[in-house]
PDB file of C-alpha atoms in Angstrom:
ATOM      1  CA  UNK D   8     -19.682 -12.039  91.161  1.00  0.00           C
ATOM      2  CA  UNK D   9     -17.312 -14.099  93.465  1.00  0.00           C
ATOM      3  CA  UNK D  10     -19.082 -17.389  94.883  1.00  0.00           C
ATOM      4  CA  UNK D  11     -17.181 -18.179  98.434  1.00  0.00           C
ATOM      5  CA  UNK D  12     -18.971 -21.050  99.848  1.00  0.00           C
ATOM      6  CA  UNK D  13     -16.728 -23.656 100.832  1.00  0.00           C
ATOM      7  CA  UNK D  14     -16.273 -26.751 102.645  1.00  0.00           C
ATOM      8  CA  UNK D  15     -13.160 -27.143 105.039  1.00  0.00           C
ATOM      9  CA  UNK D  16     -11.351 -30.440 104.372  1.00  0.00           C
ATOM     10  CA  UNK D  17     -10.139 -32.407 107.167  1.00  0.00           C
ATOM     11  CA  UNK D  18      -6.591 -30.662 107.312  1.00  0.00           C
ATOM     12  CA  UNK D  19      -8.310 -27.204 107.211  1.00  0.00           C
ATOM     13  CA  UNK D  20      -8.155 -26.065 103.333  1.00  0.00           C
ATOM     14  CA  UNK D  21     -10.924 -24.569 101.843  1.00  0.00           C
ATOM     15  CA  UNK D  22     -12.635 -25.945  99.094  1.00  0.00           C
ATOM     16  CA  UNK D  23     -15.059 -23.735  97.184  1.00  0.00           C
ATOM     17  CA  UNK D  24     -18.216 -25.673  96.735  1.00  0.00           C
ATOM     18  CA  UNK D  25     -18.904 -25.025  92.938  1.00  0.00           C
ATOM     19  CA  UNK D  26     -16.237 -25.938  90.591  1.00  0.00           C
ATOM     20  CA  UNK D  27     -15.744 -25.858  87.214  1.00  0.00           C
ATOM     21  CA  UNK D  28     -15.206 -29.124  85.534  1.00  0.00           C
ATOM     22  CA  UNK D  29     -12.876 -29.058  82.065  1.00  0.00           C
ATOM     23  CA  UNK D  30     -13.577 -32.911  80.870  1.00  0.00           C
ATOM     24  CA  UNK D  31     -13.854 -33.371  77.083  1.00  0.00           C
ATOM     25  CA  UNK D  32     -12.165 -29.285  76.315  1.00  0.00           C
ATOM     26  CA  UNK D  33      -9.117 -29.458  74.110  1.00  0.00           C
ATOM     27  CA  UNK D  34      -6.295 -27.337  75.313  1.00  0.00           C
ATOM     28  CA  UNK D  35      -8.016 -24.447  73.463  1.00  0.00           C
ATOM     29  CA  UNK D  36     -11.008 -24.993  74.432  1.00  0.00           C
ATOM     30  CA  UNK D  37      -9.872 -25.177  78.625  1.00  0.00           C
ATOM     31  CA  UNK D  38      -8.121 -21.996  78.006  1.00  0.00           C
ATOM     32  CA  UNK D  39     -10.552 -19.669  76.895  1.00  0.00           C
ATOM     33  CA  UNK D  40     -13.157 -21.697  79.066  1.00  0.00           C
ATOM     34  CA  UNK D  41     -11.280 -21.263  82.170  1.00  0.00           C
ATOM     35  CA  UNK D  42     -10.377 -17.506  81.576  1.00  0.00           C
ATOM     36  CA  UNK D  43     -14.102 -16.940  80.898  1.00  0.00           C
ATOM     37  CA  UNK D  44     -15.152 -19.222  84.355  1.00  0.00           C
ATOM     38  CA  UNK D  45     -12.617 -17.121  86.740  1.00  0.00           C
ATOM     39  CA  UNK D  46     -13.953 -13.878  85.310  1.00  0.00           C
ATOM     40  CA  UNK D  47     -17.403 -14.836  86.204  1.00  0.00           C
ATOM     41  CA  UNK D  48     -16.408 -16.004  90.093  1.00  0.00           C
ATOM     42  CA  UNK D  49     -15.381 -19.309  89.666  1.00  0.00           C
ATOM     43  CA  UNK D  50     -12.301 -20.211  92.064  1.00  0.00           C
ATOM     44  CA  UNK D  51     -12.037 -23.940  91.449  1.00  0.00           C
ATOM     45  CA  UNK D  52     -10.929 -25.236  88.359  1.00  0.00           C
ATOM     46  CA  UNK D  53     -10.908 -29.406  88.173  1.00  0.00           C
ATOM     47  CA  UNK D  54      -9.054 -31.088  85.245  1.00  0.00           C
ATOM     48  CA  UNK D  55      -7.235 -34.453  84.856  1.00  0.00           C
ATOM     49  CA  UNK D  56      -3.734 -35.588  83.301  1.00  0.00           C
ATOM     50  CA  UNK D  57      -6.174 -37.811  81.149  1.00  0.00           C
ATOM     51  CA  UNK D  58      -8.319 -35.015  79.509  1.00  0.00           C
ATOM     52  CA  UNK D  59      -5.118 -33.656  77.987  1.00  0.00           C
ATOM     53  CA  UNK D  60      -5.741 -30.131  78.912  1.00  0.00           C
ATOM     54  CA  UNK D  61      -3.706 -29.435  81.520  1.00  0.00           C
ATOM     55  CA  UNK D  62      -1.683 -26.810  79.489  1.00  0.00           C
ATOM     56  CA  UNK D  63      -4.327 -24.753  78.336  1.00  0.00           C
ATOM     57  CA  UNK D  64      -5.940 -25.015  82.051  1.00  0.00           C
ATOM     58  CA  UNK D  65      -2.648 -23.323  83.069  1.00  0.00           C
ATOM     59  CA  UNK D  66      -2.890 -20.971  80.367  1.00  0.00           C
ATOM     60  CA  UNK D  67      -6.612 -19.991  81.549  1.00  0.00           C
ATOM     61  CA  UNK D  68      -4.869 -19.692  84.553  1.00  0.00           C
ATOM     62  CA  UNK D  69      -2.035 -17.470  83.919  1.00  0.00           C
ATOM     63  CA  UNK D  70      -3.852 -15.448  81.678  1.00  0.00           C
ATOM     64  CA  UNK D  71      -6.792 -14.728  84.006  1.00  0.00           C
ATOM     65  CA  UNK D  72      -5.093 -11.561  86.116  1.00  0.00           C
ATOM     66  CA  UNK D  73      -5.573 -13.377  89.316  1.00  0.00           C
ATOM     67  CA  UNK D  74      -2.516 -14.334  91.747  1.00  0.00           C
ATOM     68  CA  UNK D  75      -2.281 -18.034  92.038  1.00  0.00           C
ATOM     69  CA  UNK D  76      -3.419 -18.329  95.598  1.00  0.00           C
ATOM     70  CA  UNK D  77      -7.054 -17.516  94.689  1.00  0.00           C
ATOM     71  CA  UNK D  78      -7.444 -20.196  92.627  1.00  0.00           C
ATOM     72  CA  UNK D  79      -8.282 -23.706  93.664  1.00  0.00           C
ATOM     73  CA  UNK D  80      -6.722 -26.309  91.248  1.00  0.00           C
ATOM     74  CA  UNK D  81      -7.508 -29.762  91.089  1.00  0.00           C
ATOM     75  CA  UNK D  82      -5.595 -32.469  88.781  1.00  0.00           C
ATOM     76  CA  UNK D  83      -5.052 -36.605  88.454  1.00  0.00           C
ATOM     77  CA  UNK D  84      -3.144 -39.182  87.739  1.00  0.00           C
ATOM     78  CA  UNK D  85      -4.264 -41.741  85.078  1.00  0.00           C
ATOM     79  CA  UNK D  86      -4.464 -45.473  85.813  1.00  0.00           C
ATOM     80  CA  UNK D  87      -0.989 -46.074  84.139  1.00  0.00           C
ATOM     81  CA  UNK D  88       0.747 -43.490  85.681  1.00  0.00           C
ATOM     82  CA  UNK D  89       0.235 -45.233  89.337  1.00  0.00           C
ATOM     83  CA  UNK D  90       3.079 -46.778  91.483  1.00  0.00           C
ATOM     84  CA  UNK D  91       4.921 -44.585  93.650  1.00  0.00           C
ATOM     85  CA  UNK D  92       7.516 -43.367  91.046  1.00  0.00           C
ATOM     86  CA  UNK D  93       5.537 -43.487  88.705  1.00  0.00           C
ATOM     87  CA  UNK D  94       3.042 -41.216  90.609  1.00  0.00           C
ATOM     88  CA  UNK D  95       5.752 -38.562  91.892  1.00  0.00           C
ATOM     89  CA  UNK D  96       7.050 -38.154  87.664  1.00  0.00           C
ATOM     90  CA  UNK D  97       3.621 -38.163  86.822  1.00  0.00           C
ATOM     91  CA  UNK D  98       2.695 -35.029  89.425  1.00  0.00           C
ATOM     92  CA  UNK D  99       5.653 -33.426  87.950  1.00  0.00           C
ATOM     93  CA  UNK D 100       4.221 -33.541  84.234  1.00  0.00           C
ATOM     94  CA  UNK D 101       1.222 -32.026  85.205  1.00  0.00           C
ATOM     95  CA  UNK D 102       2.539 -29.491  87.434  1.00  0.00           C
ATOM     96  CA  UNK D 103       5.078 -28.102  84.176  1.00  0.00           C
ATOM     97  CA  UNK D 104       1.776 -28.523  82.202  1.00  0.00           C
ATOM     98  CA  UNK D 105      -0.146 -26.558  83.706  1.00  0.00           C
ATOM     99  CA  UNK D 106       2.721 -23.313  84.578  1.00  0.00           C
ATOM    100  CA  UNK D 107       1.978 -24.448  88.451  1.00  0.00           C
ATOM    101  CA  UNK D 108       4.226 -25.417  91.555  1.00  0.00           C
ATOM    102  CA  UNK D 109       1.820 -26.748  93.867  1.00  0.00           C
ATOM    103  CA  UNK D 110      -1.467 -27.875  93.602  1.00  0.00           C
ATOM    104  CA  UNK D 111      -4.482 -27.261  95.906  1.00  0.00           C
ATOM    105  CA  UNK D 112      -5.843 -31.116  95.491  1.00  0.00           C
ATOM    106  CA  UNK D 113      -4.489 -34.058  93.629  1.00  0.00           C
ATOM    107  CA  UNK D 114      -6.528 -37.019  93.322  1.00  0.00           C
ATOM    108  CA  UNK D 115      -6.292 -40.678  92.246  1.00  0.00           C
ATOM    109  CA  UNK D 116      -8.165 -40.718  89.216  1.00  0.00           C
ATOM    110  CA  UNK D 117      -9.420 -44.746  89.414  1.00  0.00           C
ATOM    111  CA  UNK D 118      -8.397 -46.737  92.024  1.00  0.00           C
ATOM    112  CA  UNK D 119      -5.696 -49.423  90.750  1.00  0.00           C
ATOM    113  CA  UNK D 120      -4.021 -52.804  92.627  1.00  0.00           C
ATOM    114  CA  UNK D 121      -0.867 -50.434  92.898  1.00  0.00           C
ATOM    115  CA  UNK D 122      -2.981 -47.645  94.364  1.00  0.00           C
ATOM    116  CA  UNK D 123      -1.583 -47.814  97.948  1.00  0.00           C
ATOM    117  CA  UNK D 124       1.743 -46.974  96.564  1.00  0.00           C
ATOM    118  CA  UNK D 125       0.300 -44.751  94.533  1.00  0.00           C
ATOM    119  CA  UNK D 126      -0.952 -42.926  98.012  1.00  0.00           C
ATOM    120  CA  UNK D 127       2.601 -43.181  99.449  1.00  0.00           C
ATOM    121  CA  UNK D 128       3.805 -41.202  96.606  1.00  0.00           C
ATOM    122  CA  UNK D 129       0.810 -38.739  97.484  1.00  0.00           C
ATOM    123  CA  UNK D 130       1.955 -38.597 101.119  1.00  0.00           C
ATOM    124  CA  UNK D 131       5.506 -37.839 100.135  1.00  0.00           C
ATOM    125  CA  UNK D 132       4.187 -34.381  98.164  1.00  0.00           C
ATOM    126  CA  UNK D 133       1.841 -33.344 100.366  1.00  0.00           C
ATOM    127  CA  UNK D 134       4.413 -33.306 103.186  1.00  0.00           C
ATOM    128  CA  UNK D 135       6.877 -31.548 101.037  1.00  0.00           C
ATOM    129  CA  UNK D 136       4.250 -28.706 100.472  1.00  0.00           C
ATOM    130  CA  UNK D 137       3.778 -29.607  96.845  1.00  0.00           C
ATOM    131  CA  UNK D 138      -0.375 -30.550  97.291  1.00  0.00           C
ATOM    132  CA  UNK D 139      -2.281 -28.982  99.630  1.00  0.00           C
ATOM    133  CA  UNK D 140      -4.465 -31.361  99.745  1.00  0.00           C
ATOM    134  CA  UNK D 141      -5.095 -34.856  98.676  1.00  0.00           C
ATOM    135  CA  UNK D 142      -7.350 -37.730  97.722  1.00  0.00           C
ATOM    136  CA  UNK D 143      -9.438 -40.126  95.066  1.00  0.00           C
ATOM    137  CA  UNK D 144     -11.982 -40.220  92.564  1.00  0.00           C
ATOM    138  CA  UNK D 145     -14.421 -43.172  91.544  1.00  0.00           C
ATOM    139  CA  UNK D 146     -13.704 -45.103  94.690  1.00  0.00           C
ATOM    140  CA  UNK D 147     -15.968 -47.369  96.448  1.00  0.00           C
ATOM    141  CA  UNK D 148     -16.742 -47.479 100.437  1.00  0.00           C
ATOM    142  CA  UNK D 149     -14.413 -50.250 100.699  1.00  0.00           C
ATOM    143  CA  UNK D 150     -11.640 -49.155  98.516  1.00  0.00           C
ATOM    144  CA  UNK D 151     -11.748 -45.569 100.493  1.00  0.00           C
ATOM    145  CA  UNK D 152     -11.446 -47.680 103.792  1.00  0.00           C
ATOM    146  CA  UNK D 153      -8.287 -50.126 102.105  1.00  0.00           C
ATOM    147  CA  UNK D 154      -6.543 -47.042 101.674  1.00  0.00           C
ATOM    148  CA  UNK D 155      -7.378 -45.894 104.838  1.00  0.00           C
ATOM    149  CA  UNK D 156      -5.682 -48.856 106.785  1.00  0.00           C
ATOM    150  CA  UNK D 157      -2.983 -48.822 104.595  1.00  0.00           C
ATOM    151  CA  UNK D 158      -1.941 -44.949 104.716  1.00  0.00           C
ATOM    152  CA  UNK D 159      -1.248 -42.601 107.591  1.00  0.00           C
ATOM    153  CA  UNK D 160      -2.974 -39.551 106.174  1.00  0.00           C
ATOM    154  CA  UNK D 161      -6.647 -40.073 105.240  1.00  0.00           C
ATOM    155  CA  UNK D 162      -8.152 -38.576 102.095  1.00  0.00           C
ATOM    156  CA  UNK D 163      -9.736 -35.523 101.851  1.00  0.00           C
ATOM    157  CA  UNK D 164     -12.019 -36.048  99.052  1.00  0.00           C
ATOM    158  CA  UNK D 165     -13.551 -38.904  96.862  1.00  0.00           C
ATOM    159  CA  UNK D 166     -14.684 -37.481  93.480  1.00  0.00           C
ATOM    160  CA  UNK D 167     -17.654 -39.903  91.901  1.00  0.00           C
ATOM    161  CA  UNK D 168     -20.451 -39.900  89.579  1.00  0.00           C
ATOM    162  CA  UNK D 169     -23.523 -38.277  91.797  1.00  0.00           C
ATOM    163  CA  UNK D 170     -26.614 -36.618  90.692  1.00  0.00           C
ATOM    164  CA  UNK D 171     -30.174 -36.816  91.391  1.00  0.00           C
ATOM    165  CA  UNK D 172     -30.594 -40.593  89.577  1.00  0.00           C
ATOM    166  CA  UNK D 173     -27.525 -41.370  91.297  1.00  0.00           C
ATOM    167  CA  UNK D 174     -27.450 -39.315  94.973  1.00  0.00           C
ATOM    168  CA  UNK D 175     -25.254 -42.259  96.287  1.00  0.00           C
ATOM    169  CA  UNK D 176     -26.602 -42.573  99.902  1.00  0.00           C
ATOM    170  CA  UNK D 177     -24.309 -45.089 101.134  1.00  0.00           C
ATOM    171  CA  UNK D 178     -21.413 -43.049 100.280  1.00  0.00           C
ATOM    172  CA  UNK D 179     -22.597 -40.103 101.308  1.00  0.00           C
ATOM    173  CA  UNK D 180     -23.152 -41.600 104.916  1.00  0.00           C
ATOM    174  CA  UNK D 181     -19.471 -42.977 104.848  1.00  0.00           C
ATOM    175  CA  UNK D 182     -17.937 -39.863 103.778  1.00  0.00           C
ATOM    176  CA  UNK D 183     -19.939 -37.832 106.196  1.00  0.00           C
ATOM    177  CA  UNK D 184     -18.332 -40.146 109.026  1.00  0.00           C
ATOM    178  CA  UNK D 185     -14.884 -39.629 108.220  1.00  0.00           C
ATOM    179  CA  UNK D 186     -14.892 -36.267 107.468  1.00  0.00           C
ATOM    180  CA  UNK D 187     -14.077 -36.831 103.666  1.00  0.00           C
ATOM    181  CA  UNK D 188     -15.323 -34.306 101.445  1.00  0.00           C
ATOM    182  CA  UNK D 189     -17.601 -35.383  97.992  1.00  0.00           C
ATOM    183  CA  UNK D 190     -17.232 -34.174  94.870  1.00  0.00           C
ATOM    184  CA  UNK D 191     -20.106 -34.687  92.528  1.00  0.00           C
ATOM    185  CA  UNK D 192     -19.146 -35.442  88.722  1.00  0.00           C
ATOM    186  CA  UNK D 193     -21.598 -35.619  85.904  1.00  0.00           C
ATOM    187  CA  UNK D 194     -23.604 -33.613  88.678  1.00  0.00           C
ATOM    188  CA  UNK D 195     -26.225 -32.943  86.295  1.00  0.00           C
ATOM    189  CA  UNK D 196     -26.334 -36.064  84.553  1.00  0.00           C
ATOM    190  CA  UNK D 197     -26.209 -35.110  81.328  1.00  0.00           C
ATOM    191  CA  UNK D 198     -28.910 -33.007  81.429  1.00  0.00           C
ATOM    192  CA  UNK D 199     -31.062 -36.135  81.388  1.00  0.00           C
ATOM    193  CA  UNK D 200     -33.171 -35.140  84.866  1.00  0.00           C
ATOM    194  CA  UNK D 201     -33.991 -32.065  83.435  1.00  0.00           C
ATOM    195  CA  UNK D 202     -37.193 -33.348  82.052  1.00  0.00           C
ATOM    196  CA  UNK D 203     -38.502 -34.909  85.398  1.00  0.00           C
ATOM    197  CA  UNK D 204     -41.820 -33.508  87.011  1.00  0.00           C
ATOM    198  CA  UNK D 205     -40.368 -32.643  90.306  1.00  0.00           C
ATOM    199  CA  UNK D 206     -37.456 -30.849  88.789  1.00  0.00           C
ATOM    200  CA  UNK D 207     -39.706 -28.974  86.125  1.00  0.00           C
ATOM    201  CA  UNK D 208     -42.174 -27.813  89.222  1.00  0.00           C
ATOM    202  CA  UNK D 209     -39.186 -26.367  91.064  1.00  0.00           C
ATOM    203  CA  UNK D 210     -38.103 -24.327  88.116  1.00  0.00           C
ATOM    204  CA  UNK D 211     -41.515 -23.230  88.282  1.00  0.00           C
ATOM    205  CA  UNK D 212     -41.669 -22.338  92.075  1.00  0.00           C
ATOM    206  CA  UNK D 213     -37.892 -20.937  92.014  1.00  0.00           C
ATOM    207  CA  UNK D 214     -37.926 -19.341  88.263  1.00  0.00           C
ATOM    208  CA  UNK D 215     -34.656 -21.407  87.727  1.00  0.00           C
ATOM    209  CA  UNK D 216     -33.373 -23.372  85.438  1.00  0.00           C
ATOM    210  CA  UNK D 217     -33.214 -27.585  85.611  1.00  0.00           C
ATOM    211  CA  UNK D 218     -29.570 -26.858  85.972  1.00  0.00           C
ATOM    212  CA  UNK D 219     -29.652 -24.595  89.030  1.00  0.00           C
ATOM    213  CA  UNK D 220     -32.151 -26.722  91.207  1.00  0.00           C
ATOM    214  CA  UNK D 221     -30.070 -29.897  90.340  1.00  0.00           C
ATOM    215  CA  UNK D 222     -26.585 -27.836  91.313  1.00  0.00           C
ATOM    216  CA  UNK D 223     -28.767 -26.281  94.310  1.00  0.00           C
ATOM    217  CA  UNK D 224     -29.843 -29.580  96.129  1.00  0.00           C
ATOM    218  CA  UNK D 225     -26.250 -31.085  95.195  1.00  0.00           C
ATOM    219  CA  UNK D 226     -24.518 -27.985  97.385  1.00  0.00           C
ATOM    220  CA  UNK D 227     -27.333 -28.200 100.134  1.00  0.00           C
ATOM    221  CA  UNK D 228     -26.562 -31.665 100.814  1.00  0.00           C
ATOM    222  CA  UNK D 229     -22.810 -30.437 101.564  1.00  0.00           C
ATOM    223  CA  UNK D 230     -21.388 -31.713  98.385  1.00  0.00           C
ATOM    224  CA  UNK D 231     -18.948 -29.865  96.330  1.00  0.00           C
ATOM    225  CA  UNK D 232     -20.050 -29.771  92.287  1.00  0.00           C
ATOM    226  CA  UNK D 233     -18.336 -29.787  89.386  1.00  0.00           C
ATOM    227  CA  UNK D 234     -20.468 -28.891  86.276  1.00  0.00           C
ATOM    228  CA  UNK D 235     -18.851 -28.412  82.853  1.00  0.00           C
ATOM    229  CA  UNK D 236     -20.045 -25.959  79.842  1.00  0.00           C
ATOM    230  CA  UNK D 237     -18.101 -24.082  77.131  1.00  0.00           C
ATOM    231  CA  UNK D 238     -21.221 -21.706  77.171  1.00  0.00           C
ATOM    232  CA  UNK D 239     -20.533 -18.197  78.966  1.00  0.00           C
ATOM    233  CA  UNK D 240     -24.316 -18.147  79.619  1.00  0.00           C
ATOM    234  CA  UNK D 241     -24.644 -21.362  81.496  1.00  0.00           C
ATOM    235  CA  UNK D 242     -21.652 -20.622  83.247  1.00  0.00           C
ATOM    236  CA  UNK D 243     -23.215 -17.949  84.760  1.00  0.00           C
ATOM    237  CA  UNK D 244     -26.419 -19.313  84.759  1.00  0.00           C
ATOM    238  CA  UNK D 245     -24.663 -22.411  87.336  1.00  0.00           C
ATOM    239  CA  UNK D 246     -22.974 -20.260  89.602  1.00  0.00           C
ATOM    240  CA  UNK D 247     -26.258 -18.580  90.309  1.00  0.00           C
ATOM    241  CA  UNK D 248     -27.675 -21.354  92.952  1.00  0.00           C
ATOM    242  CA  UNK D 249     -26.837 -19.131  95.751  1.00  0.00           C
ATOM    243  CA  UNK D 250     -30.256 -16.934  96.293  1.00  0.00           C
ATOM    244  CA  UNK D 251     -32.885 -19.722  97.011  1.00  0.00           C
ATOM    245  CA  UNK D 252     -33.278 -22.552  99.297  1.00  0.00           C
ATOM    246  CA  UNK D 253     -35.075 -25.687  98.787  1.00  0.00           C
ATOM    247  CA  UNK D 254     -37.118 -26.796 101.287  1.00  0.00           C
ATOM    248  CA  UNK D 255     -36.415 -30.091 103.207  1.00  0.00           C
ATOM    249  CA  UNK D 256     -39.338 -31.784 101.567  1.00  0.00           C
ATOM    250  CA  UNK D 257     -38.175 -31.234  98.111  1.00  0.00           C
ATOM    251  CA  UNK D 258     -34.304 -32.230  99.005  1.00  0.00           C
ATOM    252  CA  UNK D 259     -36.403 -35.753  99.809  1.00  0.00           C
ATOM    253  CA  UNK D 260     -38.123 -35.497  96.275  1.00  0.00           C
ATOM    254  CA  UNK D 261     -35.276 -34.839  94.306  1.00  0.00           C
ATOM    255  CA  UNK D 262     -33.452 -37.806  96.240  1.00  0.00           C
ATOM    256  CA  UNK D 263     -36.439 -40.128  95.936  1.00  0.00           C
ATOM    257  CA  UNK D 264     -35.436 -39.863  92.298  1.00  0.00           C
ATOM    258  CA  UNK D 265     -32.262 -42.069  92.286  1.00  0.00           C
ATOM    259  CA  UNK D 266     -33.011 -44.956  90.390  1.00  0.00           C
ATOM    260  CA  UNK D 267     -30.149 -47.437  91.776  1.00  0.00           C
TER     261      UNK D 267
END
């Protein structure tokens, strides 16, 4: 089962709408994890310089019979590796980590004071080819628009906490405008909205798990996902939000649940 829903970024790439997020896997652990994920249909991998798995990513990678081309890999650089040298050794480290010479989408992992040279740097690869595509994580409205003034290619993506207690309307709206894509971390919180009443009557209505109407509203509202297990079963059990469609009234009731 191959899952090919994607979102086009501004410059045209395709980004496959369900990831699979590595945070918290030892090299190991990514390795076997990621070999298992692409077997099942995943296509987007997402890992960081700061998890300290980019090596066994690469070996998931390498190992999973695929070319490179059909997999979508996203890395970042940690707060101390920003500043535009810096930020071009630091993309260098992860590429020989991970057994890669280009990367799909490289993001800022935090935003930092030095972040606009940081972006330079960015610039720099992505015209030489190296990134296909590039942009942040974690930032606020106002940091995404800093950068903005300060850079001549726009991001792509901004990568932040969002689930249903946290649907983040306000970026949503701004990203939406500019034509930024957003990528949901943490997309099902935990597992801590899997208990609510609303959630527990869709899995009812659906037969689906907590997981799968969480993952289902987050791709119907045109946001990419990034869930993480080590469990083959809810691997599979994620990726299978593509056969049902929740209704516009319970998008609303799922939102209605953000607490901020």
């Amino acid at each position: 089962m191959e899952f090919n829903q994607s979102i086009q970024l501004l410059n045209g790439v395709e980004i496959p709408v369900l990831g699979f997020g590595t945070y918290k896997m030892d090299d190991d652990g990514a390795a076997q994890a990621v070999r298992e994920a692409i077997r099942l249909g995943y296509r987007h991998i997402d890992t960081a310089s700061y998890y300290k798995n980019e090596k066994g990513v690469g070996q998931g990678i390498a190992q999973c019979g695929l070319p490179r081309d059909q997999i979508f890999l996203t890395s970042k650089m940690w707060n101390d590796e920003q500043g535009y040298e810096q930020t071009l050794e630091a993309f260098e480290r992860s590429i020989q980590k991970l057994g890669v010479d280009y990367l799909d989408l490289y993001l800022i992992h935090w935003p930092q004071p030095q972040s606009n040279d940081t972006w330079r740097a960015m610039e720099k690869l992505y015209r030489e080819g190296k990134i296909r595509a590039i942009g942040v994580s974690n930032f606020s409205v106002e940091q995404v628009e800093d950068l903005m003034k300060n850079s001549t290619i726009a991001p792509m993506v901004n990568q932040v906490e969002l689930h249903p207690c946290l649907s983040q309307p306000e970026m949503r709206a701004f990203c939406r405008d500019k034509g930024i894509a957003l990528t949901a971390w943490s997309p099902l919180d935990r597992g801590k909205v899997f208990d609510l009443p609303i959630i527990q009557s869709l899995c009812q209505k659906y037969g689906k798990t907590p997981a799968q109407i969480v993952l289902r509203w987050e791709i119907q509202m045109g946001l990419v996902t990034i869930p993480k297990t080590a469990n083959p079963v809810r691997m599979q059990e994620n990726a299978a939000v593509f056969d049902f469609v929740l209704t516009g009234q319970e998008m609303r009731s799922i939102q209605a649940l953000d607490e901020e």
